[in-house]
Tab-separated table of C-alpha atoms in Angstrom:
chain	number	residue	atom	x	y	z
A	4	MET	CA	-34.898	52.092	69.497
A	5	ARG	CA	-33.571	49.414	71.835
A	6	LEU	CA	-30.175	51.025	72.588
A	7	PRO	CA	-31.498	54.565	73.307
A	8	THR	CA	-34.182	53.079	75.545
A	9	LEU	CA	-31.618	51.078	77.533
A	10	ILE	CA	-29.396	54.135	78.006
A	11	THR	CA	-32.370	56.189	79.168
A	12	HIS	CA	-33.448	53.537	81.689
A	13	ILE	CA	-29.918	53.385	83.113
A	14	ALA	CA	-29.966	57.174	83.555
A	15	GLN	CA	-33.345	56.884	85.277
A	16	VAL	CA	-31.899	54.424	87.792
A	17	PHE	CA	-29.037	56.783	88.738
A	18	LEU	CA	-31.363	59.784	89.025
A	19	ALA	CA	-33.818	57.818	91.167
A	20	LEU	CA	-31.023	56.741	93.526
A	21	THR	CA	-29.855	60.361	93.865
A	22	ILE	CA	-33.385	61.590	94.578
A	23	LEU	CA	-33.772	58.752	97.065
A	24	GLY	CA	-30.691	59.951	98.985
A	25	LEU	CA	-31.876	63.582	99.082
A	26	ALA	CA	-35.342	62.537	100.258
A	27	ALA	CA	-33.815	60.359	102.984
A	28	TYR	CA	-31.746	63.336	104.155
A	29	GLY	CA	-34.871	65.515	104.328
A	30	VAL	CA	-36.885	62.891	106.217
A	31	ASP	CA	-34.071	62.512	108.743
A	32	TYR	CA	-34.220	66.238	109.460
A	33	ILE	CA	-38.006	66.766	109.259
A	34	SER	CA	-40.262	63.870	108.246
A	35	TYR	CA	-42.544	65.572	105.761
A	36	ASN	CA	-45.160	63.426	104.056
A	37	VAL	CA	-43.990	64.914	100.765
A	38	LEU	CA	-40.483	63.558	101.318
A	39	ILE	CA	-41.832	60.149	102.353
A	40	TYR	CA	-43.849	60.077	99.139
A	41	SER	CA	-40.696	61.001	97.226
A	42	LEU	CA	-38.906	58.039	98.832
A	43	VAL	CA	-41.638	55.643	97.691
A	44	VAL	CA	-41.669	57.024	94.141
A	45	ALA	CA	-37.877	56.761	93.864
A	46	ILE	CA	-37.891	53.136	95.048
A	47	CYS	CA	-40.677	52.236	92.580
A	48	SER	CA	-38.819	53.995	89.778
A	49	VAL	CA	-35.650	52.001	90.459
A	50	GLY	CA	-37.640	48.770	90.351
A	51	VAL	CA	-39.471	49.625	87.113
A	52	SER	CA	-36.334	50.837	85.332
A	53	SER	CA	-34.405	47.737	86.398
A	54	TRP	CA	-37.223	45.510	85.128
A	55	MET	CA	-37.186	47.294	81.762
A	56	ILE	CA	-33.441	46.784	81.436
A	57	VAL	CA	-33.615	43.088	82.335
A	58	THR	CA	-36.545	42.294	80.001
A	59	ARG	CA	-34.827	43.994	77.064
A	60	THR	CA	-31.485	42.243	77.560
A	61	PHE	CA	-31.564	38.937	79.462
A	62	LEU	CA	-35.263	37.992	79.742
A	63	ALA	CA	-36.632	39.038	76.377
A	64	LYS	CA	-39.474	36.486	76.575
A	65	PHE	CA	-41.033	38.523	79.422
A	66	ASP	CA	-40.982	41.745	77.412
A	67	ASN	CA	-44.604	42.795	76.847
A	68	ILE	CA	-45.322	46.042	75.053
A	69	TYR	CA	-48.619	46.647	76.869
A	70	VAL	CA	-47.165	45.983	80.326
A	71	SER	CA	-44.288	48.321	79.516
A	72	LEU	CA	-46.675	51.043	78.397
A	73	GLY	CA	-48.732	50.681	81.585
A	74	LEU	CA	-45.642	50.936	83.815
A	75	HIS	CA	-44.487	54.044	81.966
A	76	ALA	CA	-47.886	55.695	82.426
A	77	TRP	CA	-47.774	54.854	86.142
A	78	MET	CA	-44.334	56.407	86.557
A	79	LEU	CA	-45.355	59.522	84.630
A	80	ILE	CA	-48.241	60.148	87.024
A	81	PHE	CA	-46.134	59.496	90.138
A	82	TRP	CA	-43.241	61.740	89.097
A	83	THR	CA	-45.555	64.560	88.000
A	84	VAL	CA	-47.247	64.604	91.410
A	85	ASN	CA	-43.878	64.336	93.173
A	86	LEU	CA	-42.517	67.308	91.239
A	87	GLY	CA	-45.413	69.542	92.251
A	88	LEU	CA	-45.233	68.579	95.933
A	89	THR	CA	-41.446	68.935	96.191
A	90	ALA	CA	-41.443	72.316	94.429
A	91	SER	CA	-44.151	73.557	96.794
A	92	LEU	CA	-42.161	72.387	99.833
A	93	ALA	CA	-38.987	74.027	98.540
A	94	ASN	CA	-40.880	77.285	98.138
A	95	GLU	CA	-41.915	77.078	101.780
A	96	TRP	CA	-38.243	76.899	102.741
A	97	ASN	CA	-37.372	80.175	101.091
A	98	PRO	CA	-34.124	81.686	102.539
A	99	GLN	CA	-36.087	84.751	103.660
A	100	CYS	CA	-37.834	82.658	106.313
A	101	SER	CA	-36.815	80.079	108.911
A	102	TYR	CA	-38.608	77.088	110.350
A	103	SER	CA	-38.449	75.346	113.703
A	104	PRO	CA	-40.574	72.495	115.050
A	105	ALA	CA	-41.485	74.543	118.143
A	106	SER	CA	-42.428	77.912	116.622
A	107	GLY	CA	-43.046	76.877	113.026
A	108	LYS	CA	-42.240	79.172	110.115
A	109	MET	CA	-40.474	82.428	111.037
A	110	CYS	CA	-39.080	85.082	108.758
A	111	ALA	CA	-35.948	86.831	110.022
A	112	SER	CA	-32.885	88.489	108.547
A	113	PHE	CA	-30.456	86.057	110.169
A	114	ALA	CA	-32.021	83.094	108.362
A	115	LYS	CA	-29.621	83.565	105.454
A	116	ARG	CA	-26.721	82.882	107.832
A	117	ASP	CA	-28.255	79.635	109.163
A	118	THR	CA	-26.145	76.825	107.660
A	119	THR	CA	-28.623	74.040	108.438
A	120	PHE	CA	-31.502	76.017	106.959
A	121	ARG	CA	-29.643	76.745	103.742
A	122	THR	CA	-28.529	73.118	103.408
A	123	TYR	CA	-32.068	71.844	103.825
A	124	PHE	CA	-33.391	74.362	101.331
A	125	GLY	CA	-30.646	73.413	98.873
A	126	ALA	CA	-31.533	69.722	99.220
A	127	LEU	CA	-35.171	70.474	98.406
A	128	VAL	CA	-34.247	72.568	95.374
A	129	ALA	CA	-31.863	69.878	94.123
A	130	SER	CA	-34.584	67.271	94.551
A	131	ALA	CA	-37.032	69.386	92.535
A	132	VAL	CA	-34.503	69.858	89.711
A	133	LEU	CA	-33.611	66.153	89.563
A	134	ILE	CA	-37.290	65.195	89.644
A	135	SER	CA	-37.831	67.489	86.646
A	136	LEU	CA	-35.056	65.699	84.741
A	137	GLN	CA	-36.483	62.334	85.772
A	138	LEU	CA	-39.908	63.350	84.479
A	139	ILE	CA	-38.395	64.382	81.123
A	140	LEU	CA	-36.656	61.004	80.818
A	141	TRP	CA	-39.881	59.129	81.540
A	142	ILE	CA	-41.712	61.203	78.937
A	143	GLY	CA	-39.008	60.250	76.421
A	144	THR	CA	-39.170	56.525	77.163
A	145	THR	CA	-42.973	56.586	77.073
A	146	THR	CA	-42.800	58.181	73.623
A	147	LEU	CA	-40.407	55.469	72.427
A	148	VAL	CA	-42.716	52.726	73.728
A	149	ALA	CA	-45.722	54.332	72.012
A	150	LEU	CA	-43.812	54.536	68.708
A	151	ASP	CA	-42.801	50.887	69.055
A	152	LEU	CA	-46.432	49.883	69.613
A	153	LYS	CA	-47.524	51.901	66.573
A	154	ARG	CA	-44.843	50.257	64.424
A	155	ARG	CA	-45.967	46.776	65.476
A	156	ARG	CA	-49.600	47.558	64.688
A	157	SER	CA	-48.706	48.980	61.267
A	158	THR	CA	-47.251	45.594	60.219
A	159	VAL	CA	-50.644	43.906	60.713
A	160	SER	CA	-52.983	44.048	57.691
A	161	PRO	CA	-56.214	45.949	58.424
A	162	ALA	CA	-59.452	43.993	58.441
A	163	PRO	CA	-61.690	44.361	55.358
A	164	SER	CA	-64.834	46.492	55.470
A	165	GLY	CA	-67.008	43.369	55.502
A	166	GLY	CA	-65.653	42.411	58.905
A	167	LEU	CA	-64.004	39.151	57.833
A	168	THR	CA	-60.435	38.469	58.823
A	169	PRO	CA	-58.157	38.412	55.763
A	170	ARG	CA	-56.614	35.073	54.923
A	171	PHE	CA	-52.891	35.003	55.546
A	172	SER	CA	-50.796	34.846	52.429
A	173	ALA	CA	-47.077	34.392	52.029
A	174	GLU	CA	-47.028	37.457	49.771
A	175	THR	CA	-47.925	39.709	52.734
A	176	ALA	CA	-45.297	38.292	55.113
A	177	ASP	CA	-42.303	40.344	56.146
A	178	GLU	CA	-38.971	39.474	54.654
A	179	GLY	CA	-37.163	36.980	56.863
A	180	ASP	CA	-40.268	35.689	58.658
A	181	LEU	CA	-40.806	32.806	56.271
A	182	GLU	CA	-39.951	31.821	52.767
A	183	LYS	CA	-42.326	33.403	50.275
A	184	GLN	CA	-44.225	30.874	48.214
A	185	ARG	CA	-46.969	31.351	45.695
A	186	ASN	CA	-50.370	30.558	47.106
A	187	LEU	CA	-52.620	28.747	44.642
A	188	PHE	CA	-55.701	30.403	46.093
A	189	ASP	CA	-54.463	34.002	45.806
A	190	ASN	CA	-55.750	34.427	42.243
A	191	VAL	CA	-59.004	32.488	42.116
A	192	SER	CA	-61.603	33.852	39.716
A	193	ALA	CA	-65.254	33.673	40.675
A	194	ALA	CA	-67.492	31.181	38.887
A	195	PRO	CA	-69.615	32.728	36.099
A	196	ILE	CA	-73.198	33.524	36.980
A	197	ARG	CA	-75.816	31.676	34.922
A	198	ASN	CA	-78.785	33.823	33.945
A	199	GLN	CA	-80.749	30.887	32.520
A	200	ALA	CA	-80.863	27.114	32.661
A	201	GLN	CA	-78.025	25.446	30.798
A	202	PRO	CA	-77.369	21.727	30.272
A	203	VAL	CA	-74.443	20.169	32.060
A	204	LEU	CA	-72.489	18.185	29.465
A	205	PRO	CA	-69.943	15.485	30.302
A	206	PRO	CA	-66.374	15.869	29.089
A	207	ALA	CA	-65.545	14.530	25.631
A	208	SER	CA	-64.522	10.867	25.485
A	209	PRO	CA	-61.488	9.807	23.414
A	210	ASP	CA	-63.538	6.966	21.788
A	211	ILE	CA	-66.207	9.254	20.382
A	212	ASP	CA	-64.194	12.430	19.943
A	213	GLY	CA	-65.221	14.109	16.701
A	214	GLU	CA	-68.292	11.896	16.162
A	215	PRO	CA	-71.853	13.207	16.476
A	216	ILE	CA	-73.731	12.010	19.534
A	217	GLU	CA	-77.304	10.857	19.050
A	218	PRO	CA	-79.758	11.272	21.917
A	219	PHE	CA	-80.661	8.293	24.032
A	220	ARG	CA	-83.927	6.586	23.208
A	221	PRO	CA	-85.402	4.360	25.905
A	222	TYR	CA	-86.496	0.829	25.148
A	223	MET	CA	-90.118	0.441	24.086
A	224	PRO	CA	-92.071	-2.823	24.476
A	225	GLY	CA	-92.222	-4.750	21.201
A	226	SER	CA	-88.968	-3.324	19.936
A	227	GLN	CA	-86.266	-5.953	19.331
A	228	HIS	CA	-83.393	-3.526	19.149
A	229	LEU	CA	-82.496	-0.493	21.233
A	230	GLN	CA	-82.203	2.494	18.959
A	231	TYR	CA	-78.857	3.753	20.128
A	232	ALA	CA	-75.386	3.216	18.806
A	233	PRO	CA	-72.534	5.599	18.047
A	234	ASN	CA	-71.835	6.253	14.434
A	235	SER	CA	-68.860	4.403	13.082
A	236	ARG	CA	-66.577	5.540	10.329
A	237	SER	CA	-66.624	2.052	8.805
A	238	ASN	CA	-69.362	0.757	6.507
A	239	ASP	CA	-71.689	-1.177	8.818
A	240	SER	CA	-73.629	-2.698	5.883
A	241	ASN	CA	-70.744	-5.050	5.094
A	242	LEU	CA	-70.464	-6.322	8.655
A	243	THR	CA	-71.952	-9.667	9.619
A	244	SER	CA	-71.319	-9.111	13.321
A	245	PRO	CA	-71.171	-6.050	15.527
A	246	PRO	CA	-67.819	-4.261	15.470
A	247	GLN	CA	-65.565	-4.991	18.403
A	248	SER	CA	-65.275	-1.308	19.287
A	249	HIS	CA	-69.000	-0.930	19.919
A	250	TYR	CA	-71.573	-2.544	22.137
A	251	SER	CA	-75.017	-3.617	20.991
A	252	TRP	CA	-78.035	-4.185	23.143
A	253	SER	CA	-80.996	-6.169	21.907
A	254	GLY	CA	-84.014	-8.000	23.159
A	255	GLU	CA	-85.712	-7.811	26.503
A	256	ASP	CA	-82.868	-9.712	28.134
A	257	GLY	CA	-80.684	-6.642	27.651
A	258	ILE	CA	-82.889	-4.545	29.962
A	259	ASP	CA	-82.375	-4.367	33.718
A	260	ASP	CA	-85.072	-4.124	36.416
A	261	LEU	CA	-85.210	-0.328	36.089
A	262	GLY	CA	-85.778	-0.420	32.331
A	263	SER	CA	-82.270	0.717	31.419
A	264	PRO	CA	-80.182	-1.049	28.738
A	265	VAL	CA	-77.435	-3.353	29.931
A	266	PRO	CA	-74.356	-3.589	27.663
A	267	LEU	CA	-73.383	-7.055	26.436
A	268	PRO	CA	-69.733	-7.789	25.675
A	269	PRO	CA	-68.946	-8.546	22.030
A	270	ALA	CA	-68.188	-12.189	22.898
A	271	LEU	CA	-71.779	-12.719	24.069
A	272	ASN	CA	-73.406	-11.066	21.065
A	273	GLY	CA	-72.930	-14.203	18.910
A	274	LEU	CA	-74.239	-16.484	21.642
A	275	TYR	CA	-77.300	-14.322	22.097
A	276	ALA	CA	-77.906	-14.261	18.319
A	277	ALA	CA	-77.652	-18.073	18.123
A	278	ASN	CA	-80.255	-18.441	20.859
A	279	GLN	CA	-82.592	-15.985	19.195
A	280	GLY	CA	-81.981	-17.330	15.695
A	281	ASP	CA	-81.175	-13.908	14.391
A	282	LEU	CA	-77.873	-12.059	14.452
A	283	PRO	CA	-78.434	-8.448	15.557
A	284	THR	CA	-76.991	-5.668	13.527
A	285	PRO	CA	-76.040	-2.311	15.033
A	286	SER	CA	-78.357	0.531	14.331
A	287	THR	CA	-77.039	3.502	12.439
A	288	CYS	CA	-79.736	5.905	13.569
């Protein structure tokens, strides 16, 4: 739509200059307020059309669709009023009647032979016709601007019914705006809803994968050994010391201030057994 709009604005400039010349001729003969108003409208139209041409060619950064639409609406109103006033004035200068500043409007048969009268009437009629063409051109350019605004709004995604603004995704971008990339958050499933209480289990450990897990039993006073140890695939009855792959906790020294068991490294198990006089054996419970 850019090229047709530019051609139309150029035509509007030439028509406005022509109407400006005819209005200046009429004001020089008789300074009607209607003709003075036509001069002002023609000058404003030349300025607006020139601004539209410049912003669409050389100064594109100043091109604003809403400003353009407002200027078009302003010109439509001005040219519509100018057309009605000029047509009414041309009707007053009908060739059947004559007009003089001293006696006013007079109707006489010789008026048709008055060259000045016919020239003035012809200038008014020409102005009315050109103003009609100018109004048609402004209606056309206003329609093009409205279609351009509608096209720009159609490229924007509508807001959801909930009122939240949709998150921008590369999948909804126009081709050429940016490189489309898959968004990791486009296909995110909602977390399942729990209808009842469920235990939260830790992930499986590689050391105890496939082995049954016995529940933790807290240390009780008087007990020499903590009743917790993972099951081992080896025969623990033949062992004289705890296996290196497991930890054993025994005695009250293996309990911290909060009453929780503290693991002892395998190297300290023998030292602890020598001090106690008894070598602990892992429990198989």
